[in-house]
């Protein structure tokens, strides 16, 4: 059902999505959809959680490939985060339309926090773990600004070009690196 939802979101957008269409595309009875999800928002929320889990798993795999068991490099992590977010836009069904749920509700991942705040916290945890940094409020704030900036610029790049405007994507990396270099060291 989540795969059907992702395909339909890409084709029709969130507004065009219905539980009936999800059931038809998934080849299940509408009652099966309602057995697991009370409405289309709940289906999209589950898809968004799956996107977040895939993003974090893929990011860890990407970091393992780049860094191995060696000492993690701060900029390799930043680049990997941006590269994985770009990859998700290009390859993950439903992601380009939904991102991490902000199209539906900025509090889709957590009722008390913005979706990007949830992402920033998860990235902070990953970075602290990988680099052995001290958890401090300034780091969280800087990562939150970096996530918001990266999200806006990458979304702009994909609005301009279905594969992502290379010039904007390259500039996003420069801008985020420059900002973070002044705030996290």
Short mmCIF file of N, CA and C in Angstrom, two decimals:
data_model
loop_
_atom_site.label_atom_id
_atom_site.label_comp_id
_atom_site.label_asym_id
_atom_site.label_seq_id
_atom_site.Cartn_x
_atom_site.Cartn_y
_atom_site.Cartn_z
N UNK A 1 0.81 -1.19 0.00
CA UNK A 1 0.00 0.00 0.00
C UNK A 1 0.86 1.26 0.00
N UNK A 2 2.00 1.19 0.71
CA UNK A 2 2.87 2.36 0.73
C UNK A 2 3.51 2.59 -0.64
N UNK A 3 3.86 1.51 -1.33
CA UNK A 3 4.41 1.65 -2.68
C UNK A 3 3.37 2.27 -3.61
N UNK A 4 2.13 1.83 -3.49
CA UNK A 4 1.05 2.39 -4.31
C UNK A 4 0.86 3.87 -3.99
N UNK A 5 0.90 4.20 -2.72
CA UNK A 5 0.77 5.59 -2.30
C UNK A 5 1.89 6.44 -2.89
N UNK A 6 3.12 5.95 -2.83
CA UNK A 6 4.27 6.70 -3.36
C UNK A 6 4.12 6.97 -4.85
N UNK A 7 3.72 5.95 -5.59
CA UNK A 7 3.54 6.12 -7.04
C UNK A 7 2.44 7.12 -7.34
N UNK A 8 1.34 7.01 -6.62
CA UNK A 8 0.21 7.92 -6.85
C UNK A 8 0.54 9.36 -6.47
N UNK A 9 1.28 9.55 -5.40
CA UNK A 9 1.68 10.89 -5.00
C UNK A 9 2.53 11.53 -6.09
N UNK A 10 3.44 10.74 -6.67
CA UNK A 10 4.25 11.27 -7.76
C UNK A 10 3.40 11.64 -8.97
N UNK A 11 2.38 10.84 -9.24
CA UNK A 11 1.52 11.08 -10.41
C UNK A 11 0.51 12.19 -10.19
N UNK A 12 -0.12 12.21 -9.01
CA UNK A 12 -1.29 13.07 -8.78
C UNK A 12 -1.08 14.18 -7.75
N UNK A 13 -0.01 14.07 -6.97
CA UNK A 13 0.18 15.00 -5.86
C UNK A 13 -0.65 14.56 -4.68
N UNK A 14 -0.41 15.20 -3.55
CA UNK A 14 -1.13 14.83 -2.33
C UNK A 14 -2.62 15.11 -2.46
N UNK A 15 -2.97 16.22 -3.04
CA UNK A 15 -4.39 16.60 -3.14
C UNK A 15 -5.19 15.61 -3.98
N UNK A 16 -4.57 15.03 -5.02
CA UNK A 16 -5.26 14.08 -5.87
C UNK A 16 -5.34 12.66 -5.31
N UNK A 17 -4.61 12.42 -4.26
CA UNK A 17 -4.54 11.09 -3.64
C UNK A 17 -5.81 10.79 -2.86
N UNK A 18 -6.31 9.56 -2.99
CA UNK A 18 -7.44 9.10 -2.18
C UNK A 18 -7.14 7.68 -1.70
N UNK A 19 -7.81 7.28 -0.65
CA UNK A 19 -7.64 5.92 -0.16
C UNK A 19 -8.18 4.91 -1.18
N UNK A 20 -9.20 5.28 -1.91
CA UNK A 20 -9.74 4.40 -2.95
C UNK A 20 -8.69 4.15 -4.02
N UNK A 21 -8.02 5.21 -4.46
CA UNK A 21 -6.97 5.05 -5.47
C UNK A 21 -5.81 4.20 -4.94
N UNK A 22 -5.48 4.40 -3.68
CA UNK A 22 -4.41 3.59 -3.08
C UNK A 22 -4.79 2.12 -3.09
N UNK A 23 -6.02 1.83 -2.70
CA UNK A 23 -6.48 0.43 -2.68
C UNK A 23 -6.47 -0.16 -4.09
N UNK A 24 -6.97 0.60 -5.06
CA UNK A 24 -6.99 0.11 -6.44
C UNK A 24 -5.58 -0.17 -6.94
N UNK A 25 -4.66 0.77 -6.72
CA UNK A 25 -3.28 0.61 -7.21
C UNK A 25 -2.59 -0.54 -6.51
N UNK A 26 -2.87 -0.73 -5.22
CA UNK A 26 -2.25 -1.81 -4.46
C UNK A 26 -2.90 -3.16 -4.72
N UNK A 27 -4.07 -3.13 -5.37
CA UNK A 27 -4.77 -4.38 -5.65
C UNK A 27 -5.39 -5.01 -4.42
N UNK A 28 -5.84 -4.16 -3.51
CA UNK A 28 -6.48 -4.65 -2.28
C UNK A 28 -7.86 -3.99 -2.14
N UNK A 29 -8.67 -4.57 -1.30
CA UNK A 29 -9.98 -3.99 -1.00
C UNK A 29 -9.78 -2.73 -0.16
N UNK A 30 -10.67 -1.78 -0.31
CA UNK A 30 -10.59 -0.53 0.46
C UNK A 30 -10.57 -0.81 1.96
N UNK A 31 -11.27 -1.86 2.38
CA UNK A 31 -11.27 -2.23 3.80
C UNK A 31 -9.87 -2.58 4.30
N UNK A 32 -9.05 -3.12 3.42
CA UNK A 32 -7.67 -3.44 3.81
C UNK A 32 -6.88 -2.18 4.11
N UNK A 33 -7.13 -1.14 3.32
CA UNK A 33 -6.46 0.15 3.60
C UNK A 33 -6.88 0.64 4.97
N UNK A 34 -8.20 0.64 5.21
CA UNK A 34 -8.72 1.16 6.48
C UNK A 34 -8.38 0.27 7.67
N UNK A 35 -8.02 -0.97 7.41
CA UNK A 35 -7.58 -1.85 8.49
C UNK A 35 -6.29 -1.32 9.11
N UNK A 36 -5.44 -0.71 8.30
CA UNK A 36 -4.14 -0.23 8.76
C UNK A 36 -4.07 1.29 8.90
N UNK A 37 -4.88 2.01 8.11
CA UNK A 37 -4.78 3.47 8.07
C UNK A 37 -6.17 4.10 8.12
N UNK A 38 -6.40 5.07 9.01
CA UNK A 38 -7.72 5.68 9.09
C UNK A 38 -8.05 6.61 7.92
N UNK A 39 -7.01 7.14 7.26
CA UNK A 39 -7.23 8.08 6.16
C UNK A 39 -5.96 8.22 5.33
N UNK A 40 -6.04 9.01 4.27
CA UNK A 40 -4.88 9.15 3.39
C UNK A 40 -3.71 9.81 4.09
N UNK A 41 -3.99 10.70 5.03
CA UNK A 41 -2.91 11.36 5.77
C UNK A 41 -2.08 10.32 6.53
N UNK A 42 -2.74 9.35 7.11
CA UNK A 42 -2.04 8.31 7.86
C UNK A 42 -1.18 7.45 6.94
N UNK A 43 -1.66 7.19 5.73
CA UNK A 43 -0.86 6.43 4.76
C UNK A 43 0.38 7.24 4.39
N UNK A 44 0.18 8.52 4.12
CA UNK A 44 1.30 9.39 3.77
C UNK A 44 2.27 9.53 4.94
N UNK A 45 1.74 9.57 6.15
CA UNK A 45 2.60 9.65 7.33
C UNK A 45 3.47 8.39 7.42
N UNK A 46 2.90 7.23 7.19
CA UNK A 46 3.67 5.99 7.21
C UNK A 46 4.72 5.98 6.10
N UNK A 47 4.37 6.50 4.93
CA UNK A 47 5.32 6.59 3.82
C UNK A 47 6.46 7.55 4.19
N UNK A 48 6.12 8.64 4.85
CA UNK A 48 7.14 9.62 5.26
C UNK A 48 8.09 9.01 6.28
N UNK A 49 7.57 8.25 7.22
CA UNK A 49 8.43 7.57 8.19
C UNK A 49 9.34 6.58 7.46
N UNK A 50 8.78 5.87 6.47
CA UNK A 50 9.61 4.95 5.68
C UNK A 50 10.70 5.72 4.94
N UNK A 51 10.37 6.89 4.41
CA UNK A 51 11.38 7.72 3.74
C UNK A 51 12.49 8.12 4.72
N UNK A 52 12.10 8.52 5.93
CA UNK A 52 13.09 8.92 6.92
C UNK A 52 14.00 7.74 7.28
N UNK A 53 13.42 6.58 7.49
CA UNK A 53 14.22 5.40 7.82
C UNK A 53 15.15 5.04 6.67
N UNK A 54 14.65 5.11 5.44
CA UNK A 54 15.49 4.81 4.27
C UNK A 54 16.62 5.83 4.16
N UNK A 55 16.30 7.10 4.37
CA UNK A 55 17.31 8.15 4.31
C UNK A 55 18.42 7.87 5.31
N UNK A 56 18.06 7.59 6.56
CA UNK A 56 19.07 7.36 7.59
C UNK A 56 19.86 6.07 7.35
N UNK A 57 19.19 5.01 6.92
CA UNK A 57 19.89 3.76 6.60
C UNK A 57 20.83 3.94 5.43
N UNK A 58 20.35 4.58 4.37
CA UNK A 58 21.19 4.83 3.20
C UNK A 58 22.35 5.75 3.55
N UNK A 59 22.10 6.72 4.40
CA UNK A 59 23.16 7.64 4.81
C UNK A 59 24.24 6.88 5.58
N UNK A 60 23.84 6.01 6.48
CA UNK A 60 24.84 5.22 7.22
C UNK A 60 25.64 4.32 6.28
N UNK A 61 24.97 3.72 5.30
CA UNK A 61 25.67 2.89 4.32
C UNK A 61 26.65 3.73 3.51
N UNK A 62 26.20 4.91 3.10
CA UNK A 62 27.05 5.83 2.33
C UNK A 62 28.26 6.25 3.16
N UNK A 63 28.03 6.55 4.42
CA UNK A 63 29.14 6.94 5.29
C UNK A 63 30.11 5.80 5.53
N UNK A 64 29.59 4.59 5.72
CA UNK A 64 30.45 3.43 5.89
C UNK A 64 31.33 3.23 4.66
N UNK A 65 30.75 3.42 3.47
CA UNK A 65 31.51 3.26 2.22
C UNK A 65 32.58 4.34 2.08
N UNK A 66 32.26 5.55 2.47
CA UNK A 66 33.21 6.66 2.33
C UNK A 66 34.26 6.66 3.42
N UNK A 67 33.85 6.30 4.63
CA UNK A 67 34.74 6.47 5.77
C UNK A 67 35.29 5.17 6.32
N UNK A 68 34.62 4.07 6.05
CA UNK A 68 35.05 2.79 6.60
C UNK A 68 35.09 2.84 8.11
N UNK A 69 36.08 2.21 8.67
CA UNK A 69 36.23 2.20 10.13
C UNK A 69 37.15 3.31 10.61
N UNK A 70 37.61 4.14 9.67
CA UNK A 70 38.52 5.22 10.04
C UNK A 70 37.82 6.35 10.75
N UNK A 71 38.60 7.33 11.13
CA UNK A 71 38.06 8.51 11.79
C UNK A 71 37.17 9.26 10.81
N UNK A 72 36.01 9.59 11.25
CA UNK A 72 35.07 10.29 10.39
C UNK A 72 35.54 11.72 10.13
N UNK A 73 35.28 12.18 8.95
CA UNK A 73 35.60 13.54 8.54
C UNK A 73 34.30 14.33 8.50
N UNK A 74 34.30 15.48 9.17
CA UNK A 74 33.10 16.31 9.26
C UNK A 74 32.53 16.61 7.88
N UNK A 75 33.36 17.00 6.94
CA UNK A 75 32.86 17.42 5.62
C UNK A 75 32.40 16.23 4.79
N UNK A 76 32.97 15.08 5.03
CA UNK A 76 32.48 13.87 4.35
C UNK A 76 31.06 13.57 4.80
N UNK A 77 30.78 13.81 6.07
CA UNK A 77 29.43 13.60 6.59
C UNK A 77 28.47 14.60 5.98
N UNK A 78 28.84 15.88 5.95
CA UNK A 78 27.98 16.90 5.36
C UNK A 78 27.69 16.57 3.90
N UNK A 79 28.73 16.24 3.15
CA UNK A 79 28.54 15.89 1.74
C UNK A 79 27.65 14.66 1.58
N UNK A 80 27.84 13.67 2.44
CA UNK A 80 27.03 12.45 2.36
C UNK A 80 25.56 12.75 2.63
N UNK A 81 25.29 13.61 3.61
CA UNK A 81 23.90 13.98 3.92
C UNK A 81 23.26 14.64 2.70
N UNK A 82 23.96 15.60 2.13
CA UNK A 82 23.41 16.32 0.97
C UNK A 82 23.26 15.37 -0.21
N UNK A 83 24.28 14.55 -0.46
CA UNK A 83 24.22 13.60 -1.59
C UNK A 83 23.07 12.61 -1.43
N UNK A 84 22.84 12.14 -0.21
CA UNK A 84 21.74 11.19 0.00
C UNK A 84 20.39 11.87 -0.17
N UNK A 85 20.26 13.10 0.27
CA UNK A 85 19.00 13.83 0.11
C UNK A 85 18.72 14.05 -1.38
N UNK A 86 19.74 14.37 -2.15
CA UNK A 86 19.60 14.52 -3.60
C UNK A 86 19.22 13.18 -4.23
N UNK A 87 19.90 12.12 -3.81
CA UNK A 87 19.59 10.78 -4.33
C UNK A 87 18.13 10.41 -4.05
N UNK A 88 17.66 10.69 -2.85
CA UNK A 88 16.27 10.38 -2.51
C UNK A 88 15.30 11.13 -3.43
N UNK A 89 15.61 12.37 -3.76
CA UNK A 89 14.77 13.14 -4.68
C UNK A 89 14.72 12.46 -6.06
N UNK A 90 15.84 11.92 -6.47
CA UNK A 90 15.92 11.33 -7.81
C UNK A 90 15.35 9.91 -7.87
N UNK A 91 15.50 9.16 -6.80
CA UNK A 91 15.26 7.71 -6.91
C UNK A 91 14.12 7.16 -6.06
N UNK A 92 13.74 7.83 -5.01
CA UNK A 92 12.76 7.26 -4.08
C UNK A 92 11.34 7.69 -4.45
N UNK A 93 10.50 6.76 -4.88
CA UNK A 93 9.13 7.13 -5.26
C UNK A 93 8.41 7.88 -4.14
N UNK A 94 7.77 8.96 -4.51
CA UNK A 94 7.02 9.78 -3.57
C UNK A 94 7.82 10.81 -2.82
N UNK A 95 9.15 10.68 -2.80
CA UNK A 95 9.97 11.57 -1.99
C UNK A 95 10.00 12.98 -2.55
N UNK A 96 10.15 13.11 -3.85
CA UNK A 96 10.26 14.43 -4.46
C UNK A 96 9.01 15.26 -4.17
N UNK A 97 7.87 14.61 -4.07
CA UNK A 97 6.63 15.31 -3.81
C UNK A 97 6.43 15.56 -2.31
N UNK A 98 6.71 14.57 -1.50
CA UNK A 98 6.43 14.67 -0.07
C UNK A 98 7.59 15.16 0.78
N UNK A 99 8.82 14.95 0.32
CA UNK A 99 10.02 15.19 1.11
C UNK A 99 9.88 14.41 2.42
N UNK A 100 9.97 15.11 3.54
CA UNK A 100 9.76 14.44 4.81
C UNK A 100 8.41 14.84 5.40
N UNK A 101 7.41 15.00 4.54
CA UNK A 101 6.05 15.23 4.97
C UNK A 101 5.61 16.67 5.05
N UNK A 102 6.51 17.61 4.74
CA UNK A 102 6.17 19.02 4.90
C UNK A 102 5.05 19.47 3.96
N UNK A 103 4.83 18.75 2.87
CA UNK A 103 3.75 19.09 1.95
C UNK A 103 2.40 18.86 2.62
N UNK A 104 2.34 17.86 3.47
CA UNK A 104 1.09 17.49 4.14
C UNK A 104 0.92 18.27 5.44
N UNK A 105 1.97 18.25 6.26
CA UNK A 105 1.88 18.85 7.59
C UNK A 105 3.31 19.00 8.11
N UNK A 106 3.69 20.20 8.52
CA UNK A 106 5.05 20.41 9.01
C UNK A 106 5.31 19.67 10.32
N UNK A 107 4.26 19.08 10.91
CA UNK A 107 4.40 18.30 12.14
C UNK A 107 4.03 16.84 11.90
N UNK A 108 4.25 16.35 10.68
CA UNK A 108 3.84 14.99 10.34
C UNK A 108 4.66 13.93 11.07
N UNK A 109 5.95 14.17 11.25
CA UNK A 109 6.81 13.19 11.91
C UNK A 109 6.69 13.22 13.43
N UNK A 110 6.34 14.38 13.98
CA UNK A 110 6.25 14.56 15.42
C UNK A 110 5.25 15.69 15.68
N UNK A 111 4.28 15.42 16.49
CA UNK A 111 3.21 16.41 16.73
C UNK A 111 3.71 17.70 17.37
N UNK A 112 4.85 17.64 18.06
CA UNK A 112 5.35 18.80 18.79
C UNK A 112 6.48 19.55 18.10
N UNK A 113 7.03 18.97 17.03
CA UNK A 113 8.19 19.60 16.38
C UNK A 113 8.02 19.59 14.87
N UNK A 114 8.64 20.57 14.23
CA UNK A 114 8.65 20.60 12.77
C UNK A 114 9.40 19.38 12.23
N UNK A 115 9.00 18.93 11.05
CA UNK A 115 9.66 17.78 10.43
C UNK A 115 11.16 18.00 10.30
N UNK A 116 11.56 19.19 9.84
CA UNK A 116 12.99 19.44 9.68
C UNK A 116 13.73 19.46 11.01
N UNK A 117 13.05 19.80 12.09
CA UNK A 117 13.67 19.74 13.42
C UNK A 117 13.94 18.29 13.80
N UNK A 118 13.02 17.40 13.44
CA UNK A 118 13.23 15.96 13.69
C UNK A 118 14.44 15.48 12.89
N UNK A 119 14.53 15.90 11.63
CA UNK A 119 15.66 15.52 10.78
C UNK A 119 16.97 16.05 11.37
N UNK A 120 16.96 17.32 11.77
CA UNK A 120 18.17 17.92 12.35
C UNK A 120 18.62 17.16 13.60
N UNK A 121 17.67 16.76 14.44
CA UNK A 121 18.03 16.01 15.65
C UNK A 121 18.63 14.66 15.28
N UNK A 122 18.03 13.97 14.33
CA UNK A 122 18.57 12.67 13.92
C UNK A 122 19.98 12.83 13.34
N UNK A 123 20.19 13.89 12.55
CA UNK A 123 21.52 14.14 12.00
C UNK A 123 22.51 14.50 13.10
N UNK A 124 22.05 15.26 14.08
CA UNK A 124 22.91 15.60 15.20
C UNK A 124 23.36 14.33 15.92
N UNK A 125 22.43 13.43 16.16
CA UNK A 125 22.77 12.17 16.83
C UNK A 125 23.79 11.39 16.01
N UNK A 126 23.57 11.33 14.70
CA UNK A 126 24.48 10.60 13.83
C UNK A 126 25.87 11.24 13.83
N UNK A 127 25.91 12.56 13.74
CA UNK A 127 27.20 13.27 13.69
C UNK A 127 27.93 13.14 15.02
N UNK A 128 27.21 13.28 16.12
CA UNK A 128 27.84 13.13 17.43
C UNK A 128 28.43 11.73 17.57
N UNK A 129 27.68 10.74 17.12
CA UNK A 129 28.15 9.36 17.19
C UNK A 129 29.37 9.15 16.30
N UNK A 130 29.31 9.62 15.07
CA UNK A 130 30.39 9.39 14.11
C UNK A 130 31.66 10.17 14.45
N UNK A 131 31.49 11.40 14.94
CA UNK A 131 32.65 12.26 15.18
C UNK A 131 33.05 12.35 16.65
N UNK A 132 32.19 11.85 17.53
CA UNK A 132 32.48 11.95 18.95
C UNK A 132 32.42 13.38 19.46
N UNK A 133 31.56 14.20 18.86
CA UNK A 133 31.42 15.58 19.29
C UNK A 133 30.63 15.67 20.58
N UNK A 134 30.78 16.79 21.25
CA UNK A 134 30.00 17.06 22.44
C UNK A 134 28.63 17.56 22.00
N UNK A 135 27.60 16.97 22.56
CA UNK A 135 26.23 17.40 22.28
C UNK A 135 26.01 18.75 22.95
N UNK A 136 25.74 19.77 22.15
CA UNK A 136 25.52 21.10 22.71
C UNK A 136 24.43 21.82 21.91
N UNK A 137 23.74 22.75 22.55
CA UNK A 137 22.64 23.45 21.86
C UNK A 137 23.09 24.16 20.58
N UNK A 138 24.28 24.73 20.57
CA UNK A 138 24.76 25.43 19.39
C UNK A 138 24.89 24.53 18.17
N UNK A 139 25.28 23.28 18.41
CA UNK A 139 25.38 22.32 17.32
C UNK A 139 23.99 22.03 16.75
N UNK A 140 23.04 21.81 17.61
CA UNK A 140 21.68 21.53 17.16
C UNK A 140 21.11 22.71 16.36
N UNK A 141 21.34 23.92 16.86
CA UNK A 141 20.86 25.11 16.16
C UNK A 141 21.49 25.23 14.78
N UNK A 142 22.82 25.06 14.71
CA UNK A 142 23.51 25.17 13.42
C UNK A 142 23.02 24.10 12.45
N UNK A 143 22.83 22.88 12.92
CA UNK A 143 22.32 21.82 12.05
C UNK A 143 20.90 22.10 11.60
N UNK A 144 20.08 22.67 12.48
CA UNK A 144 18.71 23.02 12.10
C UNK A 144 18.72 24.06 10.97
N UNK A 145 19.58 25.05 11.08
CA UNK A 145 19.70 26.07 10.03
C UNK A 145 20.22 25.41 8.75
N UNK A 146 21.21 24.53 8.87
CA UNK A 146 21.74 23.83 7.71
C UNK A 146 20.69 22.97 7.03
N UNK A 147 19.88 22.26 7.81
CA UNK A 147 18.82 21.42 7.24
C UNK A 147 17.80 22.29 6.51
N UNK A 148 17.37 23.37 7.12
CA UNK A 148 16.38 24.26 6.49
C UNK A 148 16.93 24.85 5.19
N UNK A 149 18.18 25.28 5.23
CA UNK A 149 18.81 25.87 4.05
C UNK A 149 18.96 24.84 2.94
N UNK A 150 19.49 23.67 3.30
CA UNK A 150 19.66 22.62 2.31
C UNK A 150 18.34 22.18 1.71
N UNK A 151 17.33 22.04 2.55
CA UNK A 151 16.00 21.64 2.09
C UNK A 151 15.46 22.64 1.07
N UNK A 152 15.55 23.92 1.40
CA UNK A 152 15.03 24.96 0.49
C UNK A 152 15.79 24.98 -0.83
N UNK A 153 17.10 24.91 -0.78
CA UNK A 153 17.89 24.98 -2.02
C UNK A 153 17.74 23.73 -2.87
N UNK A 154 17.70 22.57 -2.25
CA UNK A 154 17.55 21.34 -3.02
C UNK A 154 16.15 21.28 -3.63
N UNK A 155 15.15 21.71 -2.90
CA UNK A 155 13.80 21.77 -3.48
C UNK A 155 13.76 22.73 -4.66
N UNK A 156 14.43 23.87 -4.55
CA UNK A 156 14.51 24.81 -5.67
C UNK A 156 15.18 24.16 -6.87
N UNK A 157 16.27 23.45 -6.63
CA UNK A 157 16.99 22.78 -7.73
C UNK A 157 16.09 21.79 -8.46
N UNK A 158 15.25 21.07 -7.71
CA UNK A 158 14.37 20.08 -8.34
C UNK A 158 13.10 20.70 -8.93
N UNK A 159 12.76 21.89 -8.51
CA UNK A 159 11.67 22.60 -9.19
C UNK A 159 12.13 23.11 -10.55
N UNK A 160 13.41 23.48 -10.63
CA UNK A 160 13.96 24.01 -11.89
C UNK A 160 14.32 22.93 -12.90
N UNK A 161 14.68 21.76 -12.40
CA UNK A 161 15.11 20.67 -13.28
C UNK A 161 14.72 19.36 -12.61
N UNK A 162 14.01 18.48 -13.32
CA UNK A 162 13.57 17.22 -12.70
C UNK A 162 14.71 16.37 -12.14
N UNK A 163 15.92 16.54 -12.65
CA UNK A 163 17.07 15.81 -12.12
C UNK A 163 17.87 16.63 -11.11
N UNK A 164 17.43 17.85 -10.88
CA UNK A 164 18.13 18.73 -9.94
C UNK A 164 19.12 19.61 -10.67
N UNK A 165 18.91 20.90 -10.62
CA UNK A 165 19.80 21.88 -11.27
C UNK A 165 21.17 21.78 -10.61
N UNK A 166 22.16 21.33 -11.39
CA UNK A 166 23.51 21.09 -10.85
C UNK A 166 24.13 22.33 -10.23
N UNK A 167 23.94 23.46 -10.86
CA UNK A 167 24.54 24.68 -10.34
C UNK A 167 23.98 25.02 -8.95
N UNK A 168 22.68 24.87 -8.77
CA UNK A 168 22.07 25.15 -7.47
C UNK A 168 22.51 24.10 -6.44
N UNK A 169 22.57 22.83 -6.85
CA UNK A 169 22.99 21.77 -5.92
C UNK A 169 24.43 21.99 -5.47
N UNK A 170 25.30 22.36 -6.40
CA UNK A 170 26.70 22.63 -6.04
C UNK A 170 26.79 23.82 -5.09
N UNK A 171 26.02 24.85 -5.38
CA UNK A 171 26.04 26.05 -4.54
C UNK A 171 25.47 25.76 -3.15
N UNK A 172 24.48 24.87 -3.08
CA UNK A 172 23.92 24.49 -1.79
C UNK A 172 25.00 23.87 -0.90
N UNK A 173 25.81 22.99 -1.49
CA UNK A 173 26.89 22.38 -0.71
C UNK A 173 27.88 23.43 -0.20
N UNK A 174 28.26 24.35 -1.07
CA UNK A 174 29.20 25.40 -0.67
C UNK A 174 28.61 26.24 0.46
N UNK A 175 27.38 26.64 0.30
CA UNK A 175 26.73 27.49 1.29
C UNK A 175 26.61 26.79 2.64
N UNK A 176 26.18 25.54 2.63
CA UNK A 176 26.01 24.80 3.88
C UNK A 176 27.35 24.54 4.54
N UNK A 177 28.34 24.16 3.75
CA UNK A 177 29.68 23.95 4.32
C UNK A 177 30.21 25.22 4.96
N UNK A 178 30.06 26.34 4.24
CA UNK A 178 30.56 27.62 4.75
C UNK A 178 29.87 27.99 6.05
N UNK A 179 28.55 27.86 6.07
CA UNK A 179 27.81 28.19 7.28
C UNK A 179 28.22 27.29 8.44
N UNK A 180 28.22 25.98 8.23
CA UNK A 180 28.53 25.06 9.31
C UNK A 180 29.97 25.20 9.79
N UNK A 181 30.89 25.52 8.88
CA UNK A 181 32.28 25.66 9.28
C UNK A 181 32.46 26.81 10.29
N UNK A 182 31.58 27.79 10.24
CA UNK A 182 31.66 28.92 11.17
C UNK A 182 30.93 28.65 12.48
N UNK A 183 30.14 27.57 12.55
CA UNK A 183 29.30 27.38 13.72
C UNK A 183 29.49 26.07 14.48
N UNK A 184 30.17 25.11 13.91
CA UNK A 184 30.24 23.83 14.60
C UNK A 184 31.63 23.48 15.13
N UNK A 185 32.60 24.20 14.75
CA UNK A 185 33.96 23.86 15.22
C UNK A 185 34.22 24.40 16.61
#
